[in-house]
mmCIF file of C-alpha atoms in Angstrom:
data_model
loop_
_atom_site.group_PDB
_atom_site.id
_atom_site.type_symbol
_atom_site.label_atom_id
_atom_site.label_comp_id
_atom_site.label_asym_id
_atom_site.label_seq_id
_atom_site.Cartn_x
_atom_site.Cartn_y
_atom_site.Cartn_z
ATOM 1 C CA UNK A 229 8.025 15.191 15.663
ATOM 2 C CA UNK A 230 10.243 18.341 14.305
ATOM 3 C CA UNK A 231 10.203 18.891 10.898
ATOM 4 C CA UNK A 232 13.217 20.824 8.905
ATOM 5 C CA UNK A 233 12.220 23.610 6.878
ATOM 6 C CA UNK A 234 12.948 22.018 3.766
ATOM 7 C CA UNK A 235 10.630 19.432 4.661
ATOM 8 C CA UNK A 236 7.795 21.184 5.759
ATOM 9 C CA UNK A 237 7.408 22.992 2.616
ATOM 10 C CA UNK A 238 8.102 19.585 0.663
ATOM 11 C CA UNK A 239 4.777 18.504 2.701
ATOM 12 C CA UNK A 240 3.039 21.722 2.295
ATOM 13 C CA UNK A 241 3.459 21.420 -1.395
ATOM 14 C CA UNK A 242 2.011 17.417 -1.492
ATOM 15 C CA UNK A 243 -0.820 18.720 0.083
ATOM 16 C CA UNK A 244 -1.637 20.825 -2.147
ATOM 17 C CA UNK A 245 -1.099 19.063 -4.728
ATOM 18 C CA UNK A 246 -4.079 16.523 -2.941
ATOM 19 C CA UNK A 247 -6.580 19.382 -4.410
ATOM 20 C CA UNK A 248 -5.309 19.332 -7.753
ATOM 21 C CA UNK A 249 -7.452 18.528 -10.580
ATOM 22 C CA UNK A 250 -5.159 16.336 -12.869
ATOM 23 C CA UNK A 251 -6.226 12.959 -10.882
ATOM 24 C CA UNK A 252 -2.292 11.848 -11.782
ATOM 25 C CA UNK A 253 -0.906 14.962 -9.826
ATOM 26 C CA UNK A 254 -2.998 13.384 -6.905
ATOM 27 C CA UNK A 255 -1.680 10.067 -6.984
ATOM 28 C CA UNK A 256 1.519 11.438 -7.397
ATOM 29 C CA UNK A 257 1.100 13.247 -4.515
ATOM 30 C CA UNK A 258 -0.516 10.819 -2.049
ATOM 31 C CA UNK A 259 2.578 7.972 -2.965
ATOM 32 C CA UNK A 260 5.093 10.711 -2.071
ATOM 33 C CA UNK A 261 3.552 10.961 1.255
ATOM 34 C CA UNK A 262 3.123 7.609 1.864
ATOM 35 C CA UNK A 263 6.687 7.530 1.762
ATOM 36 C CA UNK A 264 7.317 10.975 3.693
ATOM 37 C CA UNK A 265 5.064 8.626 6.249
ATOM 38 C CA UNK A 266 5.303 9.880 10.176
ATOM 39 C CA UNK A 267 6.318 12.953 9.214
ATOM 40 C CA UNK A 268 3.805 13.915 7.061
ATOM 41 C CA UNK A 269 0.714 12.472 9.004
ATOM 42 C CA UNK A 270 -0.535 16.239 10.928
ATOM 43 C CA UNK A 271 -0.513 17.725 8.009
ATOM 44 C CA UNK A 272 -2.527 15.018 5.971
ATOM 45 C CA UNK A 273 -5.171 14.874 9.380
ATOM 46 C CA UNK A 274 -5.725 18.672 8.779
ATOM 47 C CA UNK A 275 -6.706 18.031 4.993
ATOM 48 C CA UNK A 276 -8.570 14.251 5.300
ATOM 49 C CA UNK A 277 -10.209 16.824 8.125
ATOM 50 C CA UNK A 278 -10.975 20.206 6.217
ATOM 51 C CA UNK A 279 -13.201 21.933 3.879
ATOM 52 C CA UNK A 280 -11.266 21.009 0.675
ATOM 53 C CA UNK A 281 -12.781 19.291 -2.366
ATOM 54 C CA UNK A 282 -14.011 15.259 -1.499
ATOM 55 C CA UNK A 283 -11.247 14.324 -3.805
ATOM 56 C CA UNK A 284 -8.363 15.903 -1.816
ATOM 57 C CA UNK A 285 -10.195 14.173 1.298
ATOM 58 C CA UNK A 286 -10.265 11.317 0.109
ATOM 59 C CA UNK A 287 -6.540 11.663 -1.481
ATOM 60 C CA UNK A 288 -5.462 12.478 2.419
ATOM 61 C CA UNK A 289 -6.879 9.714 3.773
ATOM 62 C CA UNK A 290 -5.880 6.836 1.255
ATOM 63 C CA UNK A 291 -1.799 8.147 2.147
ATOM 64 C CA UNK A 292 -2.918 7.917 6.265
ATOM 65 C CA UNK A 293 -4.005 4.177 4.837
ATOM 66 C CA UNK A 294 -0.890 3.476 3.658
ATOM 67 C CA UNK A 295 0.999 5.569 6.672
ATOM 68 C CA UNK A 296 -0.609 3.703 9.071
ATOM 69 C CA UNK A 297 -0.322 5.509 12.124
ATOM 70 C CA UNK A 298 -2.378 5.256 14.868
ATOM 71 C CA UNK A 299 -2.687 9.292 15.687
ATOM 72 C CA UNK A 300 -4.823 9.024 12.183
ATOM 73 C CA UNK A 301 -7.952 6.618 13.387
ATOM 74 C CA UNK A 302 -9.627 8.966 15.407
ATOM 75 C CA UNK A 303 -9.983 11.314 12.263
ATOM 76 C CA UNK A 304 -11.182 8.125 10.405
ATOM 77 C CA UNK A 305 -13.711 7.346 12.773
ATOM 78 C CA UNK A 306 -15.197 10.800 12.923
ATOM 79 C CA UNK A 307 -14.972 10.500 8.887
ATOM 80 C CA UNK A 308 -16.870 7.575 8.562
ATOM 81 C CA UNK A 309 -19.885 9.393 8.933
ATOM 82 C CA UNK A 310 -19.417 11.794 6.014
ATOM 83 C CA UNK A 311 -22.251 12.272 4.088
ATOM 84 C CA UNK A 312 -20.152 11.981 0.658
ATOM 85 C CA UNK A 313 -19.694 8.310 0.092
ATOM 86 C CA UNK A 314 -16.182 8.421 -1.183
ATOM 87 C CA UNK A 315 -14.861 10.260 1.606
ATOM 88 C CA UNK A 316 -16.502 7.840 3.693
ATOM 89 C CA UNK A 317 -15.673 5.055 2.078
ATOM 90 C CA UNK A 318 -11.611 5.911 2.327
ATOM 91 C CA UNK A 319 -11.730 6.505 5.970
ATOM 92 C CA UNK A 320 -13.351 3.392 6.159
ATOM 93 C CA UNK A 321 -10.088 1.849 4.708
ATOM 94 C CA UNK A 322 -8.216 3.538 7.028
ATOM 95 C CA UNK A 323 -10.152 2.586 10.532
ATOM 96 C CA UNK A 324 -9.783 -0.941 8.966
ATOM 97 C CA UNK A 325 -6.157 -0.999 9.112
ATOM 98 C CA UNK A 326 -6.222 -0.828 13.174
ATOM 99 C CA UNK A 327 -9.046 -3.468 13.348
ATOM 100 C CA UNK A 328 -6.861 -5.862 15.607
ATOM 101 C CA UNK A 329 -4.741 -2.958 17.483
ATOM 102 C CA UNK A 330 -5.615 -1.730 20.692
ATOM 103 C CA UNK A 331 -8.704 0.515 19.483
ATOM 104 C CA UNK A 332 -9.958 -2.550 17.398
ATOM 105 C CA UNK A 333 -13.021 -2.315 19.649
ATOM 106 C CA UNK A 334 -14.015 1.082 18.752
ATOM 107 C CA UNK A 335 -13.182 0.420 15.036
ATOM 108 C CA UNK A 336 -15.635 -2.770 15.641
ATOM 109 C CA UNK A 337 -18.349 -0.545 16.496
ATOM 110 C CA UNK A 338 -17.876 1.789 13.933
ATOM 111 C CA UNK A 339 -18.184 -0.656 11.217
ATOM 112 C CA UNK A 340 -20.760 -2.668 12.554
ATOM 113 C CA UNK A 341 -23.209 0.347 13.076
ATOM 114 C CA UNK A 342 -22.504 1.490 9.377
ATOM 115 C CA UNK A 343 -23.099 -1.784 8.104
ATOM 116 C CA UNK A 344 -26.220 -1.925 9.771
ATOM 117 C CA UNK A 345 -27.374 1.235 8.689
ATOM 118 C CA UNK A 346 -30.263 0.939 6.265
ATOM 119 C CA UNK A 347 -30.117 4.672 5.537
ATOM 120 C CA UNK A 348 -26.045 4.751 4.437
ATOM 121 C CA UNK A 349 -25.074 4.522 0.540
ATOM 122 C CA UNK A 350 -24.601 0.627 0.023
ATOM 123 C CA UNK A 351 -21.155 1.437 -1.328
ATOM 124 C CA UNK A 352 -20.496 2.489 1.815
ATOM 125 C CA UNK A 353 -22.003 -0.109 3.913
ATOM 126 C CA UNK A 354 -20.651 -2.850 2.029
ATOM 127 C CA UNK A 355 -17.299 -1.281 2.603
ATOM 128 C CA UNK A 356 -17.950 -1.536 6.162
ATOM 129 C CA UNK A 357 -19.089 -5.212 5.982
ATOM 130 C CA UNK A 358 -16.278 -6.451 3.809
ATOM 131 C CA UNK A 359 -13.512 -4.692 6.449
ATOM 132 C CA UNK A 360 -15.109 -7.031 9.219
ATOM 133 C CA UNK A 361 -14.805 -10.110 7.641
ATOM 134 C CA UNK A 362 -11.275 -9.946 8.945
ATOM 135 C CA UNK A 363 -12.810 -10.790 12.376
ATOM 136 C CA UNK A 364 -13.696 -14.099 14.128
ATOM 137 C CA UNK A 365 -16.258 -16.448 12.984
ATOM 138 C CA UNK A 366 -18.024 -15.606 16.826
ATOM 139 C CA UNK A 367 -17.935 -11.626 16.006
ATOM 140 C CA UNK A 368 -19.230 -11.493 12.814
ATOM 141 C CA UNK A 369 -22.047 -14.229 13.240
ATOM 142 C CA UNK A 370 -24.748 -12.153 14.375
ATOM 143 C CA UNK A 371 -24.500 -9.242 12.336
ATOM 144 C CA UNK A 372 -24.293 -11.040 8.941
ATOM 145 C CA UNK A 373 -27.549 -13.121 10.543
ATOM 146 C CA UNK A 374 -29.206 -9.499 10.875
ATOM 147 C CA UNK A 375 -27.883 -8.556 7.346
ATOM 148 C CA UNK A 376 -29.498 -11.606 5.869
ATOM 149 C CA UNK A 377 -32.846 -9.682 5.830
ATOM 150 C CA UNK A 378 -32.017 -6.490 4.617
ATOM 151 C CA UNK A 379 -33.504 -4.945 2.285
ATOM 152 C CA UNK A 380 -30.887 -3.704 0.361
ATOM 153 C CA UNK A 381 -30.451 -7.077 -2.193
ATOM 154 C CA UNK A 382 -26.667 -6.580 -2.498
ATOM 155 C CA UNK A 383 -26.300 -6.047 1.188
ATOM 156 C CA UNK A 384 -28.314 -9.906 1.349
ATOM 157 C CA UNK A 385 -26.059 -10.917 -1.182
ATOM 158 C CA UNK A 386 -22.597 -9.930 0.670
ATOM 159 C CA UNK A 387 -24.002 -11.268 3.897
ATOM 160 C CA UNK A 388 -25.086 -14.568 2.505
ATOM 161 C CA UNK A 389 -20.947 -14.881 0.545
ATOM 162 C CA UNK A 390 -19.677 -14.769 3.941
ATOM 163 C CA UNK A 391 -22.295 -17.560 5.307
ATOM 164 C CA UNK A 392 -22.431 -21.245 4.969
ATOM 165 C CA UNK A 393 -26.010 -23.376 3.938
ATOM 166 C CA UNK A 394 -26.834 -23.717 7.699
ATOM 167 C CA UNK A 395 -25.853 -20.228 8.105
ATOM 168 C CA UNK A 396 -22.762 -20.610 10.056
ATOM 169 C CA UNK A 397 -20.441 -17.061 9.281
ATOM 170 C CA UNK A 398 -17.501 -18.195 6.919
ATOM 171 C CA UNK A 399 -14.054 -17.565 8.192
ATOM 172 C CA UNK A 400 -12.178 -16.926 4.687
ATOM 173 C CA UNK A 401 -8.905 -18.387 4.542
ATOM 174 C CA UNK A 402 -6.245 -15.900 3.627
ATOM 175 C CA UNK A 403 -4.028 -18.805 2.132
ATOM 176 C CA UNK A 404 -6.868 -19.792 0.133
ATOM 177 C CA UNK A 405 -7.630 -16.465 -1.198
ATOM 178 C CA UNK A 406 -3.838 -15.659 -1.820
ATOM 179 C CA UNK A 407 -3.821 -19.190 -3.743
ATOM 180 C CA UNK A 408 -6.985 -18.425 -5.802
ATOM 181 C CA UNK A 409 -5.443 -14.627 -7.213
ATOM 182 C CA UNK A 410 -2.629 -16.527 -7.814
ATOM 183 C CA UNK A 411 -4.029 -19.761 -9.281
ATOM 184 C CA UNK A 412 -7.236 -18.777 -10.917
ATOM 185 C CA UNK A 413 -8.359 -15.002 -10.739
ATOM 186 C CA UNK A 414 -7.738 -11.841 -8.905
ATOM 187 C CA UNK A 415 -10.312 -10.106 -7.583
ATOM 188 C CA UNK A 416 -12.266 -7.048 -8.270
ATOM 189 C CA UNK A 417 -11.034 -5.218 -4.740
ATOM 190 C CA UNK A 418 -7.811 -4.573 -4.271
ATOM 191 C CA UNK A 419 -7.805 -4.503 -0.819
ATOM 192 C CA UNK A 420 -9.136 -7.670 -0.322
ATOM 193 C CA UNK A 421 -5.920 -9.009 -1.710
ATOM 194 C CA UNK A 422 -4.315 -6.771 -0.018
ATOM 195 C CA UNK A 423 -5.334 -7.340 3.739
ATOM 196 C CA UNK A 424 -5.092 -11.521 2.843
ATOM 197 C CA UNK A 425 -1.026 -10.748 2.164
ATOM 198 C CA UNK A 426 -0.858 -8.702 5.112
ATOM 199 C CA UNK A 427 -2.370 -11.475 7.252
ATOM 200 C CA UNK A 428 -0.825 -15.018 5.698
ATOM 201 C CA UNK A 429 2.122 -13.352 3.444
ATOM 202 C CA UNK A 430 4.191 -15.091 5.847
ATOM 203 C CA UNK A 431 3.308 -18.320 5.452
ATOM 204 C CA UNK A 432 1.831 -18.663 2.060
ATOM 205 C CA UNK A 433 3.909 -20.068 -0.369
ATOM 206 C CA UNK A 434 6.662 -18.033 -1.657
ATOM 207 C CA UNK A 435 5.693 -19.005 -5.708
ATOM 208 C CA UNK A 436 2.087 -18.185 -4.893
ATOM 209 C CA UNK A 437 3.615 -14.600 -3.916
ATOM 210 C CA UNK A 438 5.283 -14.252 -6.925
ATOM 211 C CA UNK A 439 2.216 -15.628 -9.170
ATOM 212 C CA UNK A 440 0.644 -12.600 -7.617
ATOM 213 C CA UNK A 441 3.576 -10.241 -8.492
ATOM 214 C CA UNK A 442 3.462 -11.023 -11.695
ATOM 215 C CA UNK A 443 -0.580 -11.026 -11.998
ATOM 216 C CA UNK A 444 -1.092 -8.032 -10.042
ATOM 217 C CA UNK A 445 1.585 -5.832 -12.308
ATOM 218 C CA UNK A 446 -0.358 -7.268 -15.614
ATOM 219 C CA UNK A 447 -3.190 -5.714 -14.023
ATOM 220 C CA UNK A 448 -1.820 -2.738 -13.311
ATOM 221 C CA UNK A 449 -1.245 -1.870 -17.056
ATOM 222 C CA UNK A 450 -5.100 -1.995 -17.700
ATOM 223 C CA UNK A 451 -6.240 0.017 -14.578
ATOM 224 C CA UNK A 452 -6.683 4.334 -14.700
ATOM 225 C CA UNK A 453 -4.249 6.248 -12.182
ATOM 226 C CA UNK A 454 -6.329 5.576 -9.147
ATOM 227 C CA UNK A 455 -7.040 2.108 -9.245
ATOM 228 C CA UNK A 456 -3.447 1.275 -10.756
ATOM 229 C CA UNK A 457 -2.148 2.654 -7.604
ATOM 230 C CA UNK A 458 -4.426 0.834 -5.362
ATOM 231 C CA UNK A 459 -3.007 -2.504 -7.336
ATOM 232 C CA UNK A 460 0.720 -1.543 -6.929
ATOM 233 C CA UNK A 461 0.184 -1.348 -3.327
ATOM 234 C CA UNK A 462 -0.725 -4.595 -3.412
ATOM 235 C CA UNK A 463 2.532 -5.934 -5.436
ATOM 236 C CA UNK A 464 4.017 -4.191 -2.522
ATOM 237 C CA UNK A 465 2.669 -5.747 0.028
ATOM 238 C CA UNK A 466 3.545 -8.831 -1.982
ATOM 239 C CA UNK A 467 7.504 -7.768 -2.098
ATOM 240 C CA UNK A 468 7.369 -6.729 1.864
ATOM 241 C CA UNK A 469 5.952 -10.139 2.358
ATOM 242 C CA UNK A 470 8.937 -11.821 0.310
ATOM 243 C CA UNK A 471 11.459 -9.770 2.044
ATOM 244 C CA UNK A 472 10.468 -10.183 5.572
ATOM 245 C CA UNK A 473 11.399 -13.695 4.655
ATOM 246 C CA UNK A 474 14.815 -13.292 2.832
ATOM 247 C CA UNK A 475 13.304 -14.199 -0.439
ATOM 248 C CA UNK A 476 14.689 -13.004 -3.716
ATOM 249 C CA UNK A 477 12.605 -14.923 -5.936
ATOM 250 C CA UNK A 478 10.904 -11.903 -7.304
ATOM 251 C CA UNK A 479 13.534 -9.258 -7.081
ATOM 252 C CA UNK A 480 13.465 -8.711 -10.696
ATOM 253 C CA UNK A 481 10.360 -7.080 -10.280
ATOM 254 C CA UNK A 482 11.670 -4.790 -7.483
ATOM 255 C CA UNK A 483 14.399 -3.939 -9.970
ATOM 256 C CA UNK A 484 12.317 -2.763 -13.071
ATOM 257 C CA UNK A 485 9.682 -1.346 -10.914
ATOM 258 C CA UNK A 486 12.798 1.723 -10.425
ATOM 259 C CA UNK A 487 12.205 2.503 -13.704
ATOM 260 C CA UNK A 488 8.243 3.855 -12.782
ATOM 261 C CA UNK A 489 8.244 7.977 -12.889
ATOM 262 C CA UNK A 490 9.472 8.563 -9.728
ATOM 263 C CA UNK A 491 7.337 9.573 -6.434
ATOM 264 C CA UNK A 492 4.762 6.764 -7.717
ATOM 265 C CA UNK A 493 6.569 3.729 -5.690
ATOM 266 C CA UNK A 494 4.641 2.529 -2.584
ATOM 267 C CA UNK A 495 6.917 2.716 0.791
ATOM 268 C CA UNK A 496 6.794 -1.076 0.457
ATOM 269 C CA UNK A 497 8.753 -1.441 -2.374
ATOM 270 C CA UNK A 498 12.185 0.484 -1.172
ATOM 271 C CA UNK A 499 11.882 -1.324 2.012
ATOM 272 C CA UNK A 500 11.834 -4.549 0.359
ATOM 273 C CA UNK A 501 14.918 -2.948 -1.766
ATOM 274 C CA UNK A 502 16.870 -2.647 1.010
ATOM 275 C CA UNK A 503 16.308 -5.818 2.912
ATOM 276 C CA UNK A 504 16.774 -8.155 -0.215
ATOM 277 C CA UNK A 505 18.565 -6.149 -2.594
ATOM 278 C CA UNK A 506 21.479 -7.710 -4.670
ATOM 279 C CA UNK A 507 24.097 -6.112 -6.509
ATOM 280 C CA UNK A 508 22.249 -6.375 -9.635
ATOM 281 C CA UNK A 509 20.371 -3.704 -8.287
ATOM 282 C CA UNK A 510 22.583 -0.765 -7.933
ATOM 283 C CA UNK A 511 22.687 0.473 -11.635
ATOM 284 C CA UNK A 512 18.871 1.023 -11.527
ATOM 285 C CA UNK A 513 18.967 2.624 -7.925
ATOM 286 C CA UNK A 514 21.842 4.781 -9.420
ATOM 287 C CA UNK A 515 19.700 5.874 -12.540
ATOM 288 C CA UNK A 516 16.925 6.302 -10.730
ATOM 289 C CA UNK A 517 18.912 8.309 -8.014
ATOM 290 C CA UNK A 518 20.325 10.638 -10.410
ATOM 291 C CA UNK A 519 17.462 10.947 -12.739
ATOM 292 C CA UNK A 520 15.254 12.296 -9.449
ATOM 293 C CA UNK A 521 15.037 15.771 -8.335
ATOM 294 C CA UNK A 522 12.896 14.350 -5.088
ATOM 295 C CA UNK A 523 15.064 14.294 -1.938
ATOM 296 C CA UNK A 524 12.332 12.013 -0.039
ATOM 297 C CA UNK A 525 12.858 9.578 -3.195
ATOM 298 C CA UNK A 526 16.812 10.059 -3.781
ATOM 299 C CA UNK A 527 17.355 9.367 0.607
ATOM 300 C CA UNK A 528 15.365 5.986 0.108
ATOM 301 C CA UNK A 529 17.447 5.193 -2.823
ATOM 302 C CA UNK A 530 20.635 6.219 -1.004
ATOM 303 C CA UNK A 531 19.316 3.801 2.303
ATOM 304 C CA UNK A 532 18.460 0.696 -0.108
ATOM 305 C CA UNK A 533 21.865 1.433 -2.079
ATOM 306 C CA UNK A 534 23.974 1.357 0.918
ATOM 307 C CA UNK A 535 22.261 -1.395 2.786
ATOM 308 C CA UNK A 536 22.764 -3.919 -0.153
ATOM 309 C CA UNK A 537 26.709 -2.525 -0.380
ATOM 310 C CA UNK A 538 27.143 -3.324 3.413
ATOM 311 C CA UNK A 539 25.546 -6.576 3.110
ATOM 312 C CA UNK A 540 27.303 -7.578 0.126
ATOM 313 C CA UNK A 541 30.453 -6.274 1.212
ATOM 314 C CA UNK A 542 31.046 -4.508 -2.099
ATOM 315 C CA UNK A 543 34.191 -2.061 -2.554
ATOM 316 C CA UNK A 544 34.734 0.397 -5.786
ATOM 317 C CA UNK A 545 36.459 -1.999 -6.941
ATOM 318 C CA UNK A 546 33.785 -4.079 -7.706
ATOM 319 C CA UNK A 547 32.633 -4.453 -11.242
ATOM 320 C CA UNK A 548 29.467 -2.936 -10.644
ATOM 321 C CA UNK A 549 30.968 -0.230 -8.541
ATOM 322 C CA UNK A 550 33.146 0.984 -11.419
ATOM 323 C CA UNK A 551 30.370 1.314 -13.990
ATOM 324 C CA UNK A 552 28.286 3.113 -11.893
ATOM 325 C CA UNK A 553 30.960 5.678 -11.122
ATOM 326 C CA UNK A 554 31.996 5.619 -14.798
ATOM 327 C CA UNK A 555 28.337 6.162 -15.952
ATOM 328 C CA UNK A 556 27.413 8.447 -13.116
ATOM 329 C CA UNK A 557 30.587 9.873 -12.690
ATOM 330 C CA UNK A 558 28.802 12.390 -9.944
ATOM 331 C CA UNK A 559 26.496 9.923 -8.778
ATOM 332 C CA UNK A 560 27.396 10.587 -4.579
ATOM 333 C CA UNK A 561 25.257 7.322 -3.548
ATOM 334 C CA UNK A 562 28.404 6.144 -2.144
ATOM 335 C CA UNK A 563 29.894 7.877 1.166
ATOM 336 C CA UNK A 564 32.600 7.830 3.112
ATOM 337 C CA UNK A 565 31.387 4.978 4.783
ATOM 338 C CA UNK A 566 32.872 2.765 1.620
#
């Protein structure tokens, strides 16, 4: 994929940024690439693959997570072998996002052998074990029978949560863990949540997505930089998930989440901005437009602004047209096309 200029250095300078020592210049850094996405995903490969500091590493690979392109699980697989458990760990997350694509075998085998290896940190091996339970009730059975001896106790004590009293493997219904966060408590790993919205978000109930909206963002508030980031992807997911079926319910949320410094907005949420947008919207995609110096930011605000101006079939005569140009009076969200 060609890259302009402009671009590329844009990229080069995210990268870098990945090193940095100020853990809120890294998060920064990784969201903006997330949202650069195809574009950006050689560059992050080279870094999730070099000699930089574990926490760049593991910075590159937790944007490839949320990228999600293929051309990044080989790198992941070689990565889950890293002798540093957090870079391990975060390539982990990555191979576990192409568990049912066409490689899903190889990412089976992966996880299986590091969850069956007695010599691995048990952060990392219970990383590996939790990233399976995605999988049928036939292809998880006999590992979590050979992990019921182990003699790691927390590695017993994962296998025997996914295991009924005969010793049957459990097959964890997304609904019912979607329900629960909602209904009772979230819990303590993100991407557990996260991975039951991306597999039942469309049929769940659409108030049990926005109990989770709401819960998740509370959540947020408490967490540091890195985990608060790992939660907002999952409010995300949550607004994809409402806006792959038309749903506005929670698009209040979408519309104060603008106001977050900008570059620190998961991919997911301007999507869901554009497809479900309303025109009570556009002031805070204008002030967040003209408040941003970011051109990867400001050209997702310009797509979500003009998508929900097409759909609504708004002119500049519309109320909410006319403030924006009186506010913003150089605000150039609007083109030609209007």
């Amino acid at each position: 994929m060609a890259i302009k200029t402009s671009s590329a250095r844009q990229i080069d300078t995210l990268i870098a940024n990945l090193s940095a020592d100020d853990a809120l210049t890294r998060e920064s850094a990784v969201a903006r690439l997330t949202v650069i996405g195809a574009r950006a995903v050689e560059r992050l490969i080279a870094a999730a693959e070099s000699a930089a500091p574990a926490a760049a590493r593991v910075a590159a690979f937790r944007a490839l997570e949320g990228i999600a392109d293929p051309r990044a699980l080989g790198a992941a697989l070689r990565a889950t072998g890293a002798a540093d458990p957090n870079i391990a760990a975060s390539a982990i997350a990555v191979a576990r996002t192409f568990i049912r694509g066409p490689r899903g075998a190889s990412v089976v085998d992966a996880l299986t052998g590091i969850a069956l290896a007695r010599n691995r940190p048990e952060s990392v091996r219970v990383g590996a074990l939790r990233s399976l339970m995605a999988l049928e009730r036939s292809t998880i059975a006999p590992l979590l029978a050979s992990l019921a001896s182990d003699p790691n106790a927390m590695i017993r004590s994962e296998a025997a949560r996914q295991t009924d009293t005969s010793g049957r493997a459990l097959v964890v219904d997304p609904i019912d863990e979607l329900t629960r966060a909602a209904e009772q408590e979230l819990p303590d790993d993100a991407s557990l949540l996260h991975a039951a919205i991306v597999s039942a978000g469309d049929t769940v109930a659409l108030p049990v997505l926005l109990r989770i909206v709401e819960r998740v963002r509370e959540r947020e508030a408490s967490e540091a930089p890195r985990r608060r980031m790992e939660w907002m992807r999952v409010r995300a997911a949550a607004h994809a998930a409402l806006a792959r079926r038309g749903s506005r319910i929670a698009i209040y949320d979408l519309r104060e989440s603008l106001t977050s410094p900008d570059g620190s907005l998961p991919v997911d949420f301007l999507s869901a901005l554009s497809s479900v947008g309303d025109p009570s919207c556009l002031e805070a995609i204008a002030a967040a437009y003209t408040g941003s110096n970011e051109t990867w930011f400001r050209d997702h605000l310009g797509d979500a602004f003009r998508a929900i101006v097409a759909r609504e079939k708004l002119t500049r005569r519309h109320s909410v047209m006319k403030r924006i140009a009186k506010r913003w009076p150089g605000c150039d969200l609007w083109s030609a096309r209007l």
